[in-house]
mmCIF file of N, CA and C in Angstrom:
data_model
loop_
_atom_site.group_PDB
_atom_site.id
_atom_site.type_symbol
_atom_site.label_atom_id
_atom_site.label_comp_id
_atom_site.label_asym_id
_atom_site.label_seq_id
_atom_site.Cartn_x
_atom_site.Cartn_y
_atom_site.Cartn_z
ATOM 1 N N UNK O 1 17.710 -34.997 -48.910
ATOM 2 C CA UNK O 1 18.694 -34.759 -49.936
ATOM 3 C C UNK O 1 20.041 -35.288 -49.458
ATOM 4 N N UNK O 2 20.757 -36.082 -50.255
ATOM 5 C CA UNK O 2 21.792 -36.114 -49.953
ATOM 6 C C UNK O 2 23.077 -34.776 -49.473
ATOM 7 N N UNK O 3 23.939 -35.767 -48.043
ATOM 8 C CA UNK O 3 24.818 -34.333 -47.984
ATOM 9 C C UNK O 3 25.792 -34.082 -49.193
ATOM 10 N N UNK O 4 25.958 -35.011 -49.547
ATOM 11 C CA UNK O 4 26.984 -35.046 -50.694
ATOM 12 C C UNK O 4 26.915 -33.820 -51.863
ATOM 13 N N UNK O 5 25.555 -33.735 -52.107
ATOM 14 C CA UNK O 5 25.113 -32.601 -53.045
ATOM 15 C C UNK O 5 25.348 -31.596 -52.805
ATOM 16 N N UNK O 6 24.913 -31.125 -50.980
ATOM 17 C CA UNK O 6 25.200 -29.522 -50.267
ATOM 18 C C UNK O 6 26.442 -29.482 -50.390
ATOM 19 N N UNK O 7 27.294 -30.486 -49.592
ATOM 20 C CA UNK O 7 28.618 -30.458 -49.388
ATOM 21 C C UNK O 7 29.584 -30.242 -51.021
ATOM 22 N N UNK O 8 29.000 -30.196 -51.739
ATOM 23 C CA UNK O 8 29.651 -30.005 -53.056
ATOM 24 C C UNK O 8 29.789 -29.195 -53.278
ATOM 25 N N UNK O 9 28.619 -28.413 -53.555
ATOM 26 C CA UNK O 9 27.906 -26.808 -53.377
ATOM 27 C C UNK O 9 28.978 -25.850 -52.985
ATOM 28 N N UNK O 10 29.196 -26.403 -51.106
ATOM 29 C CA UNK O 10 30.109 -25.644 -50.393
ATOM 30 C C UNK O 10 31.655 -25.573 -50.823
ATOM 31 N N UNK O 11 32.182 -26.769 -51.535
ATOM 32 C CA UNK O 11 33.214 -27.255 -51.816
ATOM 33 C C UNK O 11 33.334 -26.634 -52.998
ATOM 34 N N UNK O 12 32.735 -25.834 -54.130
ATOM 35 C CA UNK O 12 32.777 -25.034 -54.980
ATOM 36 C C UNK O 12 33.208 -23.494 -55.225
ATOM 37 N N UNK O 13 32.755 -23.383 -53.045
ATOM 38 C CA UNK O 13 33.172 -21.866 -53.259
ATOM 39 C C UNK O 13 30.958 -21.329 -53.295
ATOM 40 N N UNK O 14 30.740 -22.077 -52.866
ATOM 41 C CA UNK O 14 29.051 -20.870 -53.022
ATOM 42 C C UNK O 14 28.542 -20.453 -52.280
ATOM 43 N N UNK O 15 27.482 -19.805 -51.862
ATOM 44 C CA UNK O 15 27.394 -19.342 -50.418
ATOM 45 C C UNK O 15 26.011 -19.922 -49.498
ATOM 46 N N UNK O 16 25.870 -19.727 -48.570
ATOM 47 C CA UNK O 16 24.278 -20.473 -47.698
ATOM 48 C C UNK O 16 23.393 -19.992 -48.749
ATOM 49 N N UNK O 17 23.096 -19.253 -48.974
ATOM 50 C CA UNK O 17 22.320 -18.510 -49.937
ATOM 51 C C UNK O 17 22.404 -19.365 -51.094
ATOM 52 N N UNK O 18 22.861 -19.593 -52.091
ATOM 53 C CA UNK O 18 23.622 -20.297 -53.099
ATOM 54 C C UNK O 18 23.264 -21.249 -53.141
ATOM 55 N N UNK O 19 23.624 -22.281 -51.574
ATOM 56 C CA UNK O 19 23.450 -23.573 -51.690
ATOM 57 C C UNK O 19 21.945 -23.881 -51.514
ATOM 58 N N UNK O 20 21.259 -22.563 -51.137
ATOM 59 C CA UNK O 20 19.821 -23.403 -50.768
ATOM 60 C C UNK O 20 19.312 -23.009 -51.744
ATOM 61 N N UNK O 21 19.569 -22.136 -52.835
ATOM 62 C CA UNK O 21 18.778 -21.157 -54.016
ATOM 63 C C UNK O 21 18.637 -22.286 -54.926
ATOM 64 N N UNK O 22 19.772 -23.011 -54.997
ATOM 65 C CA UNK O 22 20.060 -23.135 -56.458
ATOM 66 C C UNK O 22 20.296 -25.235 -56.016
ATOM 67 N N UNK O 23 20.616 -25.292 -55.135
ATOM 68 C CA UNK O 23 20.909 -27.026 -55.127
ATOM 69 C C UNK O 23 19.773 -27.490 -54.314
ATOM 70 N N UNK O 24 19.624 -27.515 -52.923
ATOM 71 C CA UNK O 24 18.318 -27.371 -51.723
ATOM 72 C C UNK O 24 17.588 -27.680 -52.466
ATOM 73 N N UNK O 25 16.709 -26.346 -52.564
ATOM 74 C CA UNK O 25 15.106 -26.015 -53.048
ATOM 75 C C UNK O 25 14.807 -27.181 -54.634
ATOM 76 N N UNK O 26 15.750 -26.667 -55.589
ATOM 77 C CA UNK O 26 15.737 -27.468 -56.946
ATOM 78 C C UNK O 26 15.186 -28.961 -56.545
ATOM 79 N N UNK O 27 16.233 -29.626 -55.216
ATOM 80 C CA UNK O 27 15.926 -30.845 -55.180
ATOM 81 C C UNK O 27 14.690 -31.583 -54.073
ATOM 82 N N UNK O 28 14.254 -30.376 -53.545
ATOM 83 C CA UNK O 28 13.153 -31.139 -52.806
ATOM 84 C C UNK O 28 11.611 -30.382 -52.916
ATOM 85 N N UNK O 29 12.176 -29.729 -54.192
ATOM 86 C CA UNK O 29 10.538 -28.924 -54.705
ATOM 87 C C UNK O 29 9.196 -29.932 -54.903
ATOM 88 N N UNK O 30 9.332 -30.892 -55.256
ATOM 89 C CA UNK O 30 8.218 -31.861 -55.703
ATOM 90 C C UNK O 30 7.951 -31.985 -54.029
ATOM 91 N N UNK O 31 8.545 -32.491 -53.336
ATOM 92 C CA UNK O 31 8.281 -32.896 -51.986
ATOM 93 C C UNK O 31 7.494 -32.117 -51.270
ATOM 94 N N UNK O 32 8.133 -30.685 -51.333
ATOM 95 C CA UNK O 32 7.645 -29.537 -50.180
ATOM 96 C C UNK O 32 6.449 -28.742 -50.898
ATOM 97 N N UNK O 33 6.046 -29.091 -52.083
ATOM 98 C CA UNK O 33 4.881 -28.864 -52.350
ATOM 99 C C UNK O 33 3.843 -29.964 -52.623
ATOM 100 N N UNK O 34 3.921 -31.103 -52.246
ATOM 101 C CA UNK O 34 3.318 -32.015 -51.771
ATOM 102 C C UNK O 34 3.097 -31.886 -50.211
ATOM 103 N N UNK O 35 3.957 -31.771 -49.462
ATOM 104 C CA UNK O 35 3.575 -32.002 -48.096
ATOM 105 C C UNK O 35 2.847 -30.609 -47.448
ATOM 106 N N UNK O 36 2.970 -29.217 -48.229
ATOM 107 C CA UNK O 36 2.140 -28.032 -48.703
ATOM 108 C C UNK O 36 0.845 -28.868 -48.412
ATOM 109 N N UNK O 37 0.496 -29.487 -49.774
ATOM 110 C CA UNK O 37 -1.224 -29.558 -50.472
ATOM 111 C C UNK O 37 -1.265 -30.527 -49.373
ATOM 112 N N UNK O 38 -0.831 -31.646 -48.353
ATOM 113 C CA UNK O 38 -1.219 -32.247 -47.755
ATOM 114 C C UNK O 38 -1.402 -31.591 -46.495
ATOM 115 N N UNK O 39 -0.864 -30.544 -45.824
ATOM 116 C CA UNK O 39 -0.783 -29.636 -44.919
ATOM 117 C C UNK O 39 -2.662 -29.055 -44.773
ATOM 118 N N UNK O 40 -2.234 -28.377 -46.126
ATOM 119 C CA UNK O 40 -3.309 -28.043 -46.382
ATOM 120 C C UNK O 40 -4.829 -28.743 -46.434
ATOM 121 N N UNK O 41 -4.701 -29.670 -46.934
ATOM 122 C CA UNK O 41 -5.782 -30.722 -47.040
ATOM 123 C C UNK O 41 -6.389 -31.002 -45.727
ATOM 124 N N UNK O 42 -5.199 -31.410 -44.735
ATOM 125 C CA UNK O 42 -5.536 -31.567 -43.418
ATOM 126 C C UNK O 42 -6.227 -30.446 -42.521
ATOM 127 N N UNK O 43 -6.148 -29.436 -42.334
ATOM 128 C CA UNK O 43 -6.305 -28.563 -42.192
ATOM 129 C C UNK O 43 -7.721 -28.111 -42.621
ATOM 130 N N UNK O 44 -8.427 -28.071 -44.028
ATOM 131 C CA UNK O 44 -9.498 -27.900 -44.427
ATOM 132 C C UNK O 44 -10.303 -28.540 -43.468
ATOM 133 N N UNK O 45 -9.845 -30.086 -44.072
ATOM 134 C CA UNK O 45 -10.666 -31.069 -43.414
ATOM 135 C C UNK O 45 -11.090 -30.987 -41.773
ATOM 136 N N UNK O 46 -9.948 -30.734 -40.856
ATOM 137 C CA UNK O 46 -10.128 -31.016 -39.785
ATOM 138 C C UNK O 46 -10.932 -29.461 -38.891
ATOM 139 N N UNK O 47 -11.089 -28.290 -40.360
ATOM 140 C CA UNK O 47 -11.955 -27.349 -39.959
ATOM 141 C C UNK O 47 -13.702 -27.808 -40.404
ATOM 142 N N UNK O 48 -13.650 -28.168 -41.481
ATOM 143 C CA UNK O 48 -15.287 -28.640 -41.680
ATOM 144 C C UNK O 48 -15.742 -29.767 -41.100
ATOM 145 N N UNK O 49 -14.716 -30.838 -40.430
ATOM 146 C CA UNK O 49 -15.133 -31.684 -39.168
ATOM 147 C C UNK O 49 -15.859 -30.865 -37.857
ATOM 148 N N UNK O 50 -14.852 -30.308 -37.436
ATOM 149 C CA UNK O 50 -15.345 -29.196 -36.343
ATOM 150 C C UNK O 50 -16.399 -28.361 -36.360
ATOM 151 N N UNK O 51 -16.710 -27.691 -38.148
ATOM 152 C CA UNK O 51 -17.888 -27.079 -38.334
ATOM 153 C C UNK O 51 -18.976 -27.765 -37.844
ATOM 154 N N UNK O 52 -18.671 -28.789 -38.832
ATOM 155 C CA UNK O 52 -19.900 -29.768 -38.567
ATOM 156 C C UNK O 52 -20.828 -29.915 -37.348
ATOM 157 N N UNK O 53 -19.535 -30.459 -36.385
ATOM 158 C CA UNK O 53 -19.737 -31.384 -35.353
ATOM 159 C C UNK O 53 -20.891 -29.942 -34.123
ATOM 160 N N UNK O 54 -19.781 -28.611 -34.117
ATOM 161 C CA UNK O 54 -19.827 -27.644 -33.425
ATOM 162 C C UNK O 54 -21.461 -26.886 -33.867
ATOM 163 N N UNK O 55 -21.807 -26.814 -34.770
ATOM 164 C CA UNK O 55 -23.171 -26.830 -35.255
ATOM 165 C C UNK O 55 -23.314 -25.270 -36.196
ATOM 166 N N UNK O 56 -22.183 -24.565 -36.281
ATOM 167 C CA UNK O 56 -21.938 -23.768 -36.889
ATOM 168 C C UNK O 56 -23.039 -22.405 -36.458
ATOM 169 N N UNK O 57 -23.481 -22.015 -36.058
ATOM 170 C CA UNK O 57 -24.332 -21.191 -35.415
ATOM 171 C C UNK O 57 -23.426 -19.950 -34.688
ATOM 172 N N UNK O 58 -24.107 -18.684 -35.429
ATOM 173 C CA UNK O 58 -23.073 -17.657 -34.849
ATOM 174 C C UNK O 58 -23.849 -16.460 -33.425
ATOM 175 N N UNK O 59 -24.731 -17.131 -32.992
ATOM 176 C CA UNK O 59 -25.155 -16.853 -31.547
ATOM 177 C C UNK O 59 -24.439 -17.080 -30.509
ATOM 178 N N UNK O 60 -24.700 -16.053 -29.683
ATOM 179 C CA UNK O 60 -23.582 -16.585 -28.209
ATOM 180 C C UNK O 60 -24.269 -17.479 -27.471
ATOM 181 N N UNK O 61 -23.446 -18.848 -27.482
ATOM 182 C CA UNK O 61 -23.956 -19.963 -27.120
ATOM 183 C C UNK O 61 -24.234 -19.665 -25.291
ATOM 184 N N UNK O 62 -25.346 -20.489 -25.255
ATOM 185 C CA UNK O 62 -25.992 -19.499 -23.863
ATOM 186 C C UNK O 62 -26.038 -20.981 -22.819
ATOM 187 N N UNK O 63 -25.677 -22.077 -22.919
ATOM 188 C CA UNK O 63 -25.119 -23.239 -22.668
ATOM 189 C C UNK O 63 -23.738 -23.925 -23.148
ATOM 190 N N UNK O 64 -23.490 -24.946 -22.489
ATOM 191 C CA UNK O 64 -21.870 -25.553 -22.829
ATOM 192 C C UNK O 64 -22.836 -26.611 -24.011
ATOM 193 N N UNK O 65 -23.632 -26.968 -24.298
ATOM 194 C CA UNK O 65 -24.055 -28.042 -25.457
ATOM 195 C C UNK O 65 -24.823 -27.153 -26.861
ATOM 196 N N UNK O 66 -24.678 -25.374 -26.383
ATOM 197 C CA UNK O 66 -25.208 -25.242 -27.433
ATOM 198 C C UNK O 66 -24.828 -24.920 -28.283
ATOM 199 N N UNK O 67 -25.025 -24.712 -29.918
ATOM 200 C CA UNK O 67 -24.462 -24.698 -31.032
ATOM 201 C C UNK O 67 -23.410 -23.227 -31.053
ATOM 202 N N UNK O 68 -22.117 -23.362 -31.746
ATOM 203 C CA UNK O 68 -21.085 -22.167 -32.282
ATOM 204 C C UNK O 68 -20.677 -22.133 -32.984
ATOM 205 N N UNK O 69 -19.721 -21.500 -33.065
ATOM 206 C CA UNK O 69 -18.919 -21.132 -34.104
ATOM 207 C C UNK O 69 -17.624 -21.128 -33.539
ATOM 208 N N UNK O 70 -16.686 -21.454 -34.894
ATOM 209 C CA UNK O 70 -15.123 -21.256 -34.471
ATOM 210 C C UNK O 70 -14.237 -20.479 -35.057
ATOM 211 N N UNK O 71 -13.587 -19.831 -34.909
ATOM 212 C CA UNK O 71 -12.734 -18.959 -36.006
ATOM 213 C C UNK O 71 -12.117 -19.025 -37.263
ATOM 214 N N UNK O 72 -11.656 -20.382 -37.221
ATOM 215 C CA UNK O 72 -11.305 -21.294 -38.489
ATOM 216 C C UNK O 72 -12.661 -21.837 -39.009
ATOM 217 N N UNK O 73 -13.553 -21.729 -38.914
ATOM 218 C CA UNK O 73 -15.174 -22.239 -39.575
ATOM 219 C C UNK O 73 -15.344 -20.597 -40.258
ATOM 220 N N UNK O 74 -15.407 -19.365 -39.271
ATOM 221 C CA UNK O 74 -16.050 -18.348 -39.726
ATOM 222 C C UNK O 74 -14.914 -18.382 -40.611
ATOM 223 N N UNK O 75 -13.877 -18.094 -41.357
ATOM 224 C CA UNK O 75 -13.077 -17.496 -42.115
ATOM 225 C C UNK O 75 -13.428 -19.114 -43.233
ATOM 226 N N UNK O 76 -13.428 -19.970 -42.789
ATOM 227 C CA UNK O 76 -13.986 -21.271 -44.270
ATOM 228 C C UNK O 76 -15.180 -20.659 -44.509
ATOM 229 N N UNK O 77 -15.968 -20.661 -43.725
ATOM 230 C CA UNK O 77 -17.381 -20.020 -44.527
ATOM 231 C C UNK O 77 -17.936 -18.843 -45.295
ATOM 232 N N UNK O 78 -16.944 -17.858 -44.813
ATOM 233 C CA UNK O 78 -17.324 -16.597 -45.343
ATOM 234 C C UNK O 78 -16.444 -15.859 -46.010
ATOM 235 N N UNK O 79 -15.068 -16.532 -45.958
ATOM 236 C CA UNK O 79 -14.034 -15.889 -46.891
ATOM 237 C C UNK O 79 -15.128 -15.622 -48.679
ATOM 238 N N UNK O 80 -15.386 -16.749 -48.979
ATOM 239 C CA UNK O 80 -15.857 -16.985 -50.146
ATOM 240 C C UNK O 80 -16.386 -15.704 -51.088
ATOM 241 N N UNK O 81 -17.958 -15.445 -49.647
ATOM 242 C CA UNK O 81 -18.530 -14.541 -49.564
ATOM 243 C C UNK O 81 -18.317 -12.915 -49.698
ATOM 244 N N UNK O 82 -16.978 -12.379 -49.172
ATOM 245 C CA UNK O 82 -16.423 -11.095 -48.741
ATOM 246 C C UNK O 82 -16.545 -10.486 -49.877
ATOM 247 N N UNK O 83 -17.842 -9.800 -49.918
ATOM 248 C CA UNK O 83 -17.360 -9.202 -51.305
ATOM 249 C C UNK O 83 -16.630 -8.097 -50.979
ATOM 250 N N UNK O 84 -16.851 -6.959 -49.803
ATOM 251 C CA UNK O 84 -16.395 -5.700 -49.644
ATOM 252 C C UNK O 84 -15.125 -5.828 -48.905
ATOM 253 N N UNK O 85 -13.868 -4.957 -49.238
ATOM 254 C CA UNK O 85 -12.485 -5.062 -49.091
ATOM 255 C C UNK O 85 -12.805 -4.922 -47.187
ATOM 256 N N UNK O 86 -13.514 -3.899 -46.180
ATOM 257 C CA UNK O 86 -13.687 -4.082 -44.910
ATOM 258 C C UNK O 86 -13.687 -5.911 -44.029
ATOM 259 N N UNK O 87 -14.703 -6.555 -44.935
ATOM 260 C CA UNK O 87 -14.799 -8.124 -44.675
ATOM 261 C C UNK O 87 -13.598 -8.641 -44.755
ATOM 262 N N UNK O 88 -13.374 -8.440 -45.845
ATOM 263 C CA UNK O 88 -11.985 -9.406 -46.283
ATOM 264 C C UNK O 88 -10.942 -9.137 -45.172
ATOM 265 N N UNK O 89 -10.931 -7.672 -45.103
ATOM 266 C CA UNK O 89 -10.383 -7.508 -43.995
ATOM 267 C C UNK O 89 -10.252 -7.815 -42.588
ATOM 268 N N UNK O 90 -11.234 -7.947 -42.237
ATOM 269 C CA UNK O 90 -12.116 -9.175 -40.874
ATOM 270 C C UNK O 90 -11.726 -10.243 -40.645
ATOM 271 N N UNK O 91 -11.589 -10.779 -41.684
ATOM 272 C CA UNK O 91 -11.198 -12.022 -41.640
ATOM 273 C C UNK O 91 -10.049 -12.640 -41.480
ATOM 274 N N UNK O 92 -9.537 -11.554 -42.294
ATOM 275 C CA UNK O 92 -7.779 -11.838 -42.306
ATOM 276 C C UNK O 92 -7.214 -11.608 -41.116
ATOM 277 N N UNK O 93 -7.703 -10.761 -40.363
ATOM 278 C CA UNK O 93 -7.275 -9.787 -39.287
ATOM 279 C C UNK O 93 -7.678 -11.231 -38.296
ATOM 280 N N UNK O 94 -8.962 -12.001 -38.260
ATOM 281 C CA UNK O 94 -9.266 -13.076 -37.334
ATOM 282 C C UNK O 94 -8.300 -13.992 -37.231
ATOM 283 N N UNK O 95 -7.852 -14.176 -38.877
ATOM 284 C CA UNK O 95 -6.605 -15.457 -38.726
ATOM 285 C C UNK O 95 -5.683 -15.219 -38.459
ATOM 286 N N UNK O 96 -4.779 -13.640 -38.251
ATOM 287 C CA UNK O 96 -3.724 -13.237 -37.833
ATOM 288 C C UNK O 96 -3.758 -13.254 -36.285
ATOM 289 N N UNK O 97 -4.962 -13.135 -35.863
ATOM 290 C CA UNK O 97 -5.283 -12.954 -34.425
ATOM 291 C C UNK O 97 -5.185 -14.243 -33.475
ATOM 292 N N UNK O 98 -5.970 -15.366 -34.233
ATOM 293 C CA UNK O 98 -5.424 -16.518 -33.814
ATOM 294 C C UNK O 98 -4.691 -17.714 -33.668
ATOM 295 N N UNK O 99 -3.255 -16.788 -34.184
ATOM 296 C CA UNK O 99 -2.381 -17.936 -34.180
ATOM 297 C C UNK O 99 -1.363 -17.515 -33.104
#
């Protein structure tokens, strides 16, 4: 965004708040929800690569070549599934856990 736009903003008398509510956000909404869905996209993708590759198998792998699971696979695969509020809960609780 141009500074010219913020700097106007400020030059009006508005506040940080103000300038990002109302001038900011307005002007780079198309953008930051594009680079969102592309965030996102990446992300899917580079979890069902890994599914793939990793062999998706939820046994404790009893060798370094044998098939697993990953945390970002179990929550793609079974979010879907959760029917009971405990699961859902599981899951959520996994992705809070590993970041």
């Amino acid at each position: 965004m141009p500074p010219q736009l913020r700097e106007s903003g400020y030059g009006m008398g508005s506040t940080s708040y103000e300038v990002v509510t109302k001038i900011t956000l307005p002007y780079v909404r198309r953008s930051a929800v594009g680079a969102v869905m592309l965030g996102l996209g990446r992300a899917l993708g580079e979890t069902m690569a890994v599914t793939f590759i990793i062999g998706n198998s939820h046994d404790v792998p009893t060798s370094l070549f044998a098939s697993g699971s990953t945390i970002a696979s179990t929550i793609a695969n079974e979010f879907n599934e959760a029917t009971s509020p405990m699961h859902s809960a599981a899951l959520i609780a996994l992705g809070s856990s590993s970041s």
